[in-house]
JSON list of C-alpha atoms and ligand atoms in Angstrom, two decimals:
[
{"chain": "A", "resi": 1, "resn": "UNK", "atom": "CA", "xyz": [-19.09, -11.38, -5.95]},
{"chain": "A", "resi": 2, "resn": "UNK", "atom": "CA", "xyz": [-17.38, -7.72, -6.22]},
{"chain": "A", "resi": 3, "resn": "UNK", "atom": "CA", "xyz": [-19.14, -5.69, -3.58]},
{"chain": "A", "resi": 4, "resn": "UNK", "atom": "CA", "xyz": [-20.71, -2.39, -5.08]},
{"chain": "A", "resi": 5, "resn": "UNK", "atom": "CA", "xyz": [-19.10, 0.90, -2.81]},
{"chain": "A", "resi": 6, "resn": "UNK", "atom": "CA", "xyz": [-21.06, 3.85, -2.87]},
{"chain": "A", "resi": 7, "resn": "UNK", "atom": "CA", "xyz": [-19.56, 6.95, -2.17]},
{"chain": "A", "resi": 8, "resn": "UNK", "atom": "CA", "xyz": [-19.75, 10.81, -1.53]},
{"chain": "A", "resi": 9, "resn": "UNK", "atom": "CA", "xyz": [-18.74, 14.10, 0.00]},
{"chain": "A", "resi": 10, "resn": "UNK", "atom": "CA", "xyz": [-19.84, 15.65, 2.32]},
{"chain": "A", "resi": 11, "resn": "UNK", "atom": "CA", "xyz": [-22.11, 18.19, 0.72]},
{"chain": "A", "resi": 12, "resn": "UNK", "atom": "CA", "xyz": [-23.33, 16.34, -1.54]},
{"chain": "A", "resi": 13, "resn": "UNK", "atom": "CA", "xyz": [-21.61, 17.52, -4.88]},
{"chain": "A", "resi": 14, "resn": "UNK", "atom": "CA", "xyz": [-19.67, 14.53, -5.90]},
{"chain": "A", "resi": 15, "resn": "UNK", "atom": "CA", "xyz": [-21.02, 10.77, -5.29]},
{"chain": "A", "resi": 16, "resn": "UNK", "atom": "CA", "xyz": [-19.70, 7.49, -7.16]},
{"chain": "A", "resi": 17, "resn": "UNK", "atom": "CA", "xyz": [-19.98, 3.71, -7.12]},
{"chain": "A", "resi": 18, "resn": "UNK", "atom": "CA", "xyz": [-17.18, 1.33, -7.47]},
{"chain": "A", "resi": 19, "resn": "UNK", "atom": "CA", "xyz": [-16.92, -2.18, -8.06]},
{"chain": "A", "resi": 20, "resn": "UNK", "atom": "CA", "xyz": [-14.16, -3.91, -5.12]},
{"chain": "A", "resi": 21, "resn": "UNK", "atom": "CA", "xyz": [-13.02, -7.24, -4.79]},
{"chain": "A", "resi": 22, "resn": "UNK", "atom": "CA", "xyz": [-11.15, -6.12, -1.61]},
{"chain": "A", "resi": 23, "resn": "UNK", "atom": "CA", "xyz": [-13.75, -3.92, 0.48]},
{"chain": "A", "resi": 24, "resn": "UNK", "atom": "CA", "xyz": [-12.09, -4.56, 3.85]},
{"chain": "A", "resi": 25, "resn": "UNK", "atom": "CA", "xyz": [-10.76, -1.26, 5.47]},
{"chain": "A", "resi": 26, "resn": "UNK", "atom": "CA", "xyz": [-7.51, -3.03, 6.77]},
{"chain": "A", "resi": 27, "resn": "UNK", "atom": "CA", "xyz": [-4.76, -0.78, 5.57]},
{"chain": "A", "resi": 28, "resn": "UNK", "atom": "CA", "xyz": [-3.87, 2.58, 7.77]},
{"chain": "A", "resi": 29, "resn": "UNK", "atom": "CA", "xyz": [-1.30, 4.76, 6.43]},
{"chain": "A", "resi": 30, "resn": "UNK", "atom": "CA", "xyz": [0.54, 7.24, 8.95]},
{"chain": "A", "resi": 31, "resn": "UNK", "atom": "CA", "xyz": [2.39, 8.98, 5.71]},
{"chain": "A", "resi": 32, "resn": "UNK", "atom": "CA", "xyz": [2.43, 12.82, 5.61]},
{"chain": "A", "resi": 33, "resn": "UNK", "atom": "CA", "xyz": [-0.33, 13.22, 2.90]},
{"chain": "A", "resi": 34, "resn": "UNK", "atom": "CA", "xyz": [-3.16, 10.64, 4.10]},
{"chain": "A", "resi": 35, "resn": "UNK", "atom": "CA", "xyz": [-3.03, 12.20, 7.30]},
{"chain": "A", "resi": 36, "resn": "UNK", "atom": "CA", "xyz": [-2.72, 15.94, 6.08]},
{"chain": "A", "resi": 37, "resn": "UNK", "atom": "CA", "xyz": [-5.47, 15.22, 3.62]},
{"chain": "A", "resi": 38, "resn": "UNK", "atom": "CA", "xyz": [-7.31, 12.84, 4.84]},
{"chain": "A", "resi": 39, "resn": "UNK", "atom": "CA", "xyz": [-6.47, 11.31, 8.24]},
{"chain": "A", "resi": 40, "resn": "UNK", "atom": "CA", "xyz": [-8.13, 13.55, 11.06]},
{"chain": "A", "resi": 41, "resn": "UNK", "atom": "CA", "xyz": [-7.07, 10.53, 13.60]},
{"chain": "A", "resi": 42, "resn": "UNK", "atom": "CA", "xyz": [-3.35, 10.62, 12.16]},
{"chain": "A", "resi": 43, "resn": "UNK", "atom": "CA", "xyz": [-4.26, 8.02, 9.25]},
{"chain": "A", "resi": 44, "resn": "UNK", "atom": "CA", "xyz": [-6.09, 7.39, 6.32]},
{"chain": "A", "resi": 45, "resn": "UNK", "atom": "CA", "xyz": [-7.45, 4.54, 4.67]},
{"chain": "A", "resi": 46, "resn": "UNK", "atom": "CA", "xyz": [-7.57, 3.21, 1.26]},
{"chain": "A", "resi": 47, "resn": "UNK", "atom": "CA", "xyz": [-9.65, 0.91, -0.45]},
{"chain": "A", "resi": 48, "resn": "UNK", "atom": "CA", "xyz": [-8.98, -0.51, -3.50]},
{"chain": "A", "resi": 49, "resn": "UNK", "atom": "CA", "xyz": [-11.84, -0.99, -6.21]},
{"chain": "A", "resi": 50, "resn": "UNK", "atom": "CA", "xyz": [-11.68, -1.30, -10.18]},
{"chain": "A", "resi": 51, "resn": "UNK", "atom": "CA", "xyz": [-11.11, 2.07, -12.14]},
{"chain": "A", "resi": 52, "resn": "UNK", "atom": "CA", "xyz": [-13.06, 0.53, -15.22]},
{"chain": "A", "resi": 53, "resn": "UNK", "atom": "CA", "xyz": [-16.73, 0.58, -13.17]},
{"chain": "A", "resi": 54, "resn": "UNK", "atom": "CA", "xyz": [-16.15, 3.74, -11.46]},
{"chain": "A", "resi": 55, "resn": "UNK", "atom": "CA", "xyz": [-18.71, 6.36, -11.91]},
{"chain": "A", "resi": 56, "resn": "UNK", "atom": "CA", "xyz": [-19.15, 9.92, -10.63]},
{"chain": "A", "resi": 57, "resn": "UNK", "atom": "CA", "xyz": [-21.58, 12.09, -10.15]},
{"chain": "A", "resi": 58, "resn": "UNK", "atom": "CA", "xyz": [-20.95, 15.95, -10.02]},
{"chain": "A", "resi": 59, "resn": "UNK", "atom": "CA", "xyz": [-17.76, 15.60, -11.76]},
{"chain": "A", "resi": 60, "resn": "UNK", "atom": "CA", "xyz": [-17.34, 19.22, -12.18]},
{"chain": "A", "resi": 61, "resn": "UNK", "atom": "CA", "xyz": [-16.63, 19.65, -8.40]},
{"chain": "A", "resi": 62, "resn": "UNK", "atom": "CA", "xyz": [-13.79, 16.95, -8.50]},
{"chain": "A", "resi": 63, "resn": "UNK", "atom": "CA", "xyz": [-10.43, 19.20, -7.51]},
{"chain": "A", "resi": 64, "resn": "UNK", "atom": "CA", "xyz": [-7.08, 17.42, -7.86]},
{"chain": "A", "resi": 65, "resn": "UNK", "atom": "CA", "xyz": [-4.24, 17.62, -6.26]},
{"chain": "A", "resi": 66, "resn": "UNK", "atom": "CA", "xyz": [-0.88, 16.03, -6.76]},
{"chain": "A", "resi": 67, "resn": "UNK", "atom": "CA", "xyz": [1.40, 16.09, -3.79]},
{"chain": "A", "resi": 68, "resn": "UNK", "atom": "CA", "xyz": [5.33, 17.35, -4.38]},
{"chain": "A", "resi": 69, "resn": "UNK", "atom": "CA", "xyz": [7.58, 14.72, -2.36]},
{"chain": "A", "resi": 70, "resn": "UNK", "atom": "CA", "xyz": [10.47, 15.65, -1.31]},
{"chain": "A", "resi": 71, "resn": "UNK", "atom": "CA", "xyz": [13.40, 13.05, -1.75]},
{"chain": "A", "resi": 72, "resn": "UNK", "atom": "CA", "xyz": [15.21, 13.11, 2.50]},
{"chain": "A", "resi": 73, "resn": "UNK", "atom": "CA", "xyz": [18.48, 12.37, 0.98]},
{"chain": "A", "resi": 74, "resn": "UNK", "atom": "CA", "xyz": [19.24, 14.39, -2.01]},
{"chain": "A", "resi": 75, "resn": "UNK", "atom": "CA", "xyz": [16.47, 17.09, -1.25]},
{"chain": "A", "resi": 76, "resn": "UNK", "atom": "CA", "xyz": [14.84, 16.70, -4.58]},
{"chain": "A", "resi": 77, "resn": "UNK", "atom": "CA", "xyz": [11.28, 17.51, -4.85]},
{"chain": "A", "resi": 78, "resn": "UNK", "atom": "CA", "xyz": [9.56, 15.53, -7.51]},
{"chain": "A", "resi": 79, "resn": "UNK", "atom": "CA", "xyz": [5.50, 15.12, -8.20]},
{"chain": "A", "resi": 80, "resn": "UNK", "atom": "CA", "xyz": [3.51, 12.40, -7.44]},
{"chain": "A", "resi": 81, "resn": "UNK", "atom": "CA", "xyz": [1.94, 10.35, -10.33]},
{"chain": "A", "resi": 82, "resn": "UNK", "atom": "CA", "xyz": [-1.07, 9.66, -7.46]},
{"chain": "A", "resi": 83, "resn": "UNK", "atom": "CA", "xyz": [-3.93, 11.80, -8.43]},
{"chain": "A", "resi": 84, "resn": "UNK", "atom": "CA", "xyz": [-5.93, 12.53, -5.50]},
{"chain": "A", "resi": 85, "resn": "UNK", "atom": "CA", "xyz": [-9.49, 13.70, -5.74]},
{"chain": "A", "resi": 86, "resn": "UNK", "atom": "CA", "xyz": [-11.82, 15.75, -3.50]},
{"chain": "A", "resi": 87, "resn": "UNK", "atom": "CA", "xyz": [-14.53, 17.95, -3.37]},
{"chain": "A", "resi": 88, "resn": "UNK", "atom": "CA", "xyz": [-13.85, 21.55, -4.25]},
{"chain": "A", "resi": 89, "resn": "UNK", "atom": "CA", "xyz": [-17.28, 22.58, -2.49]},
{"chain": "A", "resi": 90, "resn": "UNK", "atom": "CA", "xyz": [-16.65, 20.95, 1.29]},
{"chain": "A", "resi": 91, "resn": "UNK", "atom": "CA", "xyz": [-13.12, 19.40, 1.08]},
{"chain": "A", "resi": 92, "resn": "UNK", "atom": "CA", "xyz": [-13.72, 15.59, 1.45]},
{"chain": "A", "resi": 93, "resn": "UNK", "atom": "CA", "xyz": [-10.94, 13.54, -0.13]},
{"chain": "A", "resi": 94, "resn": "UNK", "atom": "CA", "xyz": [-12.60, 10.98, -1.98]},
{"chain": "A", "resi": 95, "resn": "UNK", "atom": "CA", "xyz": [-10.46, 8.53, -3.88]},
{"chain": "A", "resi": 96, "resn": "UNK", "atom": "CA", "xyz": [-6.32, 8.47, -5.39]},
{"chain": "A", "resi": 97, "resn": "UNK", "atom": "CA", "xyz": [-5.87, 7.36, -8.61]},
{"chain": "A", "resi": 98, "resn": "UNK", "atom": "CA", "xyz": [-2.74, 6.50, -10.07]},
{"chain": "A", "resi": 99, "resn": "UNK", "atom": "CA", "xyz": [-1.64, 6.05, -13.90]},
{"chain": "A", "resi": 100, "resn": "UNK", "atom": "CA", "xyz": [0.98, 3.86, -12.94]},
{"chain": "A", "resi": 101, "resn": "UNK", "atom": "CA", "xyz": [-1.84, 0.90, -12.31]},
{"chain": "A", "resi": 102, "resn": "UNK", "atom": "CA", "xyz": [-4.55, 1.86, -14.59]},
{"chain": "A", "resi": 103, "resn": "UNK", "atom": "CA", "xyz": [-6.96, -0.87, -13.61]},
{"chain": "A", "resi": 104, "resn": "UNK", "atom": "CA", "xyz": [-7.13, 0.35, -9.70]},
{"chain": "A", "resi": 105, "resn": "UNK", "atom": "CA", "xyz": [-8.76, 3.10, -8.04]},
{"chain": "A", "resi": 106, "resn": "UNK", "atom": "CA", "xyz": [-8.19, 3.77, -4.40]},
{"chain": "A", "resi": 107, "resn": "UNK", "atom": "CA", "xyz": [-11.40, 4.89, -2.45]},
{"chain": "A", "resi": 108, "resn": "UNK", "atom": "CA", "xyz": [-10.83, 6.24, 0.83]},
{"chain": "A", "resi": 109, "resn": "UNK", "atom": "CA", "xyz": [-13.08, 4.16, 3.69]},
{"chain": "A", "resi": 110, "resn": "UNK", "atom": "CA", "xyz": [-13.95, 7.78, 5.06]},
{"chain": "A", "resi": 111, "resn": "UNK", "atom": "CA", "xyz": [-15.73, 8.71, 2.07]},
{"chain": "A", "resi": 112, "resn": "UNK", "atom": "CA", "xyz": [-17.84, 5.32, 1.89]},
{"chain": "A", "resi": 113, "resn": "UNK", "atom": "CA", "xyz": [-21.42, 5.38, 2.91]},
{"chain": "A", "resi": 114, "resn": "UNK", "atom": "CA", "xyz": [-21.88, 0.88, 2.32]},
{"chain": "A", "resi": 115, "resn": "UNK", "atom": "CA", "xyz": [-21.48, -0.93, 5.37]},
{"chain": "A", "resi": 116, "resn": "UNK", "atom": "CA", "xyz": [-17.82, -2.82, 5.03]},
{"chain": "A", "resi": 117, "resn": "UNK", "atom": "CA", "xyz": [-17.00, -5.26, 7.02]},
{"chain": "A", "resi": 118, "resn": "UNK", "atom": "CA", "xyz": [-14.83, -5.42, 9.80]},
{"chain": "A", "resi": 119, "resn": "UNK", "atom": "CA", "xyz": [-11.47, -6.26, 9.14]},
{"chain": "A", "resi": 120, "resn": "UNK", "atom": "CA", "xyz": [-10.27, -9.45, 11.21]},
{"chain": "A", "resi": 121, "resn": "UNK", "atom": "CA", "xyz": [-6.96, -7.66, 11.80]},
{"chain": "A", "resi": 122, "resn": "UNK", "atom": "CA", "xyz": [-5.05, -4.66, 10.29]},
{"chain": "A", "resi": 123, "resn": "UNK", "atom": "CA", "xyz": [-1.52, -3.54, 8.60]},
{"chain": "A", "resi": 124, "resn": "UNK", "atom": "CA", "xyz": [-0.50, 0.11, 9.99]},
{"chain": "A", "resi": 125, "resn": "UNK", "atom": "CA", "xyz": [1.88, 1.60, 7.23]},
{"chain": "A", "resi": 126, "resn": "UNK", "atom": "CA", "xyz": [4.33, 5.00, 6.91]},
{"chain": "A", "resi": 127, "resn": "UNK", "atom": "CA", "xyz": [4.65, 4.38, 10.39]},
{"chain": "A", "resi": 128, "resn": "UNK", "atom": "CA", "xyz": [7.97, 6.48, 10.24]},
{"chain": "A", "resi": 129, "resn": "UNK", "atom": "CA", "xyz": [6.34, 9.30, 9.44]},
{"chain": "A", "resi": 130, "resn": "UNK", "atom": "CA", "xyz": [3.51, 9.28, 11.98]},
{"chain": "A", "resi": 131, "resn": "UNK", "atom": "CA", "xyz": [2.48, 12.58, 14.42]},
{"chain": "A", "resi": 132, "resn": "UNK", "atom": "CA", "xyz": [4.59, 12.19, 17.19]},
{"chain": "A", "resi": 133, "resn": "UNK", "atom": "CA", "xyz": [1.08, 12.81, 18.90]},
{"chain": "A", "resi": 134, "resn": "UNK", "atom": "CA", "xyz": [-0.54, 9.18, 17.52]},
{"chain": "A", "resi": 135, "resn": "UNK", "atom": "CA", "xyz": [-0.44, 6.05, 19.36]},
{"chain": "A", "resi": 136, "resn": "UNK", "atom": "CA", "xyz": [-1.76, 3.47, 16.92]},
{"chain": "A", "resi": 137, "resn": "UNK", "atom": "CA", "xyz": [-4.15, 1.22, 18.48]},
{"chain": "A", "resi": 138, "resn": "UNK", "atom": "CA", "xyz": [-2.27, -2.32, 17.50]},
{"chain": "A", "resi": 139, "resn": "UNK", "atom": "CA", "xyz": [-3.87, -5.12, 17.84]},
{"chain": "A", "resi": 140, "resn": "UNK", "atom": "CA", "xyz": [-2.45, -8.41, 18.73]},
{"chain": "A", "resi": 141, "resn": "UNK", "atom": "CA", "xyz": [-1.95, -10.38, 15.00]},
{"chain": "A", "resi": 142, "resn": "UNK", "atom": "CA", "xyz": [-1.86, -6.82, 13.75]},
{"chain": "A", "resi": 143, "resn": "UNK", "atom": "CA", "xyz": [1.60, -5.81, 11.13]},
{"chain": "A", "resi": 144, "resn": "UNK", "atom": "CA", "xyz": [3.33, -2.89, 10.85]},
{"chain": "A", "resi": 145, "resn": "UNK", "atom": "CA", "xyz": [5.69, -1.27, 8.78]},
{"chain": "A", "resi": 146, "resn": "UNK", "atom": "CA", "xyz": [7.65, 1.72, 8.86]},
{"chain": "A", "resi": 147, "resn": "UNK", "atom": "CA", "xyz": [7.25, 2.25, 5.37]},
{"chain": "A", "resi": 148, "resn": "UNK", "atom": "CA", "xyz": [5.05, -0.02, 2.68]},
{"chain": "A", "resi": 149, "resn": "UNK", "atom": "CA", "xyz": [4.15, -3.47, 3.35]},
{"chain": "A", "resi": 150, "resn": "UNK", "atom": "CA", "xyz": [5.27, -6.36, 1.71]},
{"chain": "A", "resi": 151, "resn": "UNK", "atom": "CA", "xyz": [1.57, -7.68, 0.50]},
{"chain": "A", "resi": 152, "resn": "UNK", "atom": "CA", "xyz": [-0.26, -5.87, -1.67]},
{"chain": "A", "resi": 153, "resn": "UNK", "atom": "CA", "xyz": [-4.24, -5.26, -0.29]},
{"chain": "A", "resi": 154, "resn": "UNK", "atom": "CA", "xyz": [-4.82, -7.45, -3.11]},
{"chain": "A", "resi": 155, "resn": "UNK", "atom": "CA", "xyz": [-2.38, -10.13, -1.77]},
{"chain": "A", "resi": 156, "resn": "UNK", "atom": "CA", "xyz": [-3.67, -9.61, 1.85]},
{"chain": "A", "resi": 157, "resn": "UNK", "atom": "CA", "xyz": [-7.46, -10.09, 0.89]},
{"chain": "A", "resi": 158, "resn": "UNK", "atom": "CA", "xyz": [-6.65, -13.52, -0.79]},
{"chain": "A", "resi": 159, "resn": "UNK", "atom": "CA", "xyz": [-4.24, -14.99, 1.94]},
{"chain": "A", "resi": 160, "resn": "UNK", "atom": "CA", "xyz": [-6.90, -14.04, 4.58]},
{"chain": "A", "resi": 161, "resn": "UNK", "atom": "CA", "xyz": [-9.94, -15.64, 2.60]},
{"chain": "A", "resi": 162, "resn": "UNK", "atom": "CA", "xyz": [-11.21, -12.32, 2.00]},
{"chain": "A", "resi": 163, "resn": "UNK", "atom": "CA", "xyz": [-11.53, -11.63, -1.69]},
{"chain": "A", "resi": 164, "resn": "UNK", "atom": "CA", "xyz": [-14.51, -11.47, -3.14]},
{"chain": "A", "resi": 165, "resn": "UNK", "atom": "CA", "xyz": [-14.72, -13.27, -6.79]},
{"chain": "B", "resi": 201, "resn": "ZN", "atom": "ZN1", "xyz": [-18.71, 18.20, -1.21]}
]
């Protein structure tokens, strides 16, 4: 069965629930904007949970922002389709959303108040693009990637056993 996540800010203005079949809080990303935005330990990271069952609270107090990403070789800046939400009142990011896959939204595990479980290992990702200042704690059977992985979390929950129906 989908685990229900509940989430909120900080202060209080914006809660939600989310239906996930893939609750496990495996996936750190190093990029630029999870840890600018939402990585205080040099990553973030994202859930995944069904966009059709999400509900919020305290919409109102939802900002948005849509990073620019700037293209190394040609210098091109072009806008993200990922919508990221947070609260306007304290600043907690709170999920991405992106119209590109309609049916998913991304909570971030910060902004989770269920208990998840404990992944048995983890994928670091974006690791080119990590704070010199970050050692990632890798664990033995751990992956990594210098930029996305090959399995999607989606992939990953199902080859480890760990989707939930
Ligand atoms: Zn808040």
């Amino acid at each position: 069965m989908a685990l229900e996540l509940v989430g909120s800010c900080r202060c209080g203005a914006v809660s939600f629930t989310v239906q996930s079949h893939t609750p496990y809080p495996y996936q750190l990303c190093y990029c630029t904007i999870c840890r600018k935005t939402a990585g205080g330990g040099g990553f973030a990271i994202n859930l995944m949970g069904d966009s059709a069952t999400l509900k919020i609270t305290g919409e109102r107090s939802l900002g948005l922002y849509s990073a620019q990403i700037r293209d190394d070789a040609t210098g091109a800046c072009e806008t993200s389709s990922g919508q990221r939400r947070f609260c306007m009142g304290c600043g907690s990011a709170l999920w991405l959303y992106d119209s590109q896959w309609p049916d998913l939204v991304h909570p971030f595990a910060s902004a989770i108040d269920t208990d998840l479980p404990v992944p048995p290992r983890r994928t670091h990702l974006m690791l080119r693009y990590k704070a010199s200042w970050v050692l990632p704690a890798i664990g033995p059977t751990d992956l990594c990637f210098d930029e996305y992985p090959e399995q999607s979390i989606e992939q990953w929950h199902r080859q480890q056993g760990l989707w939930l129906d």
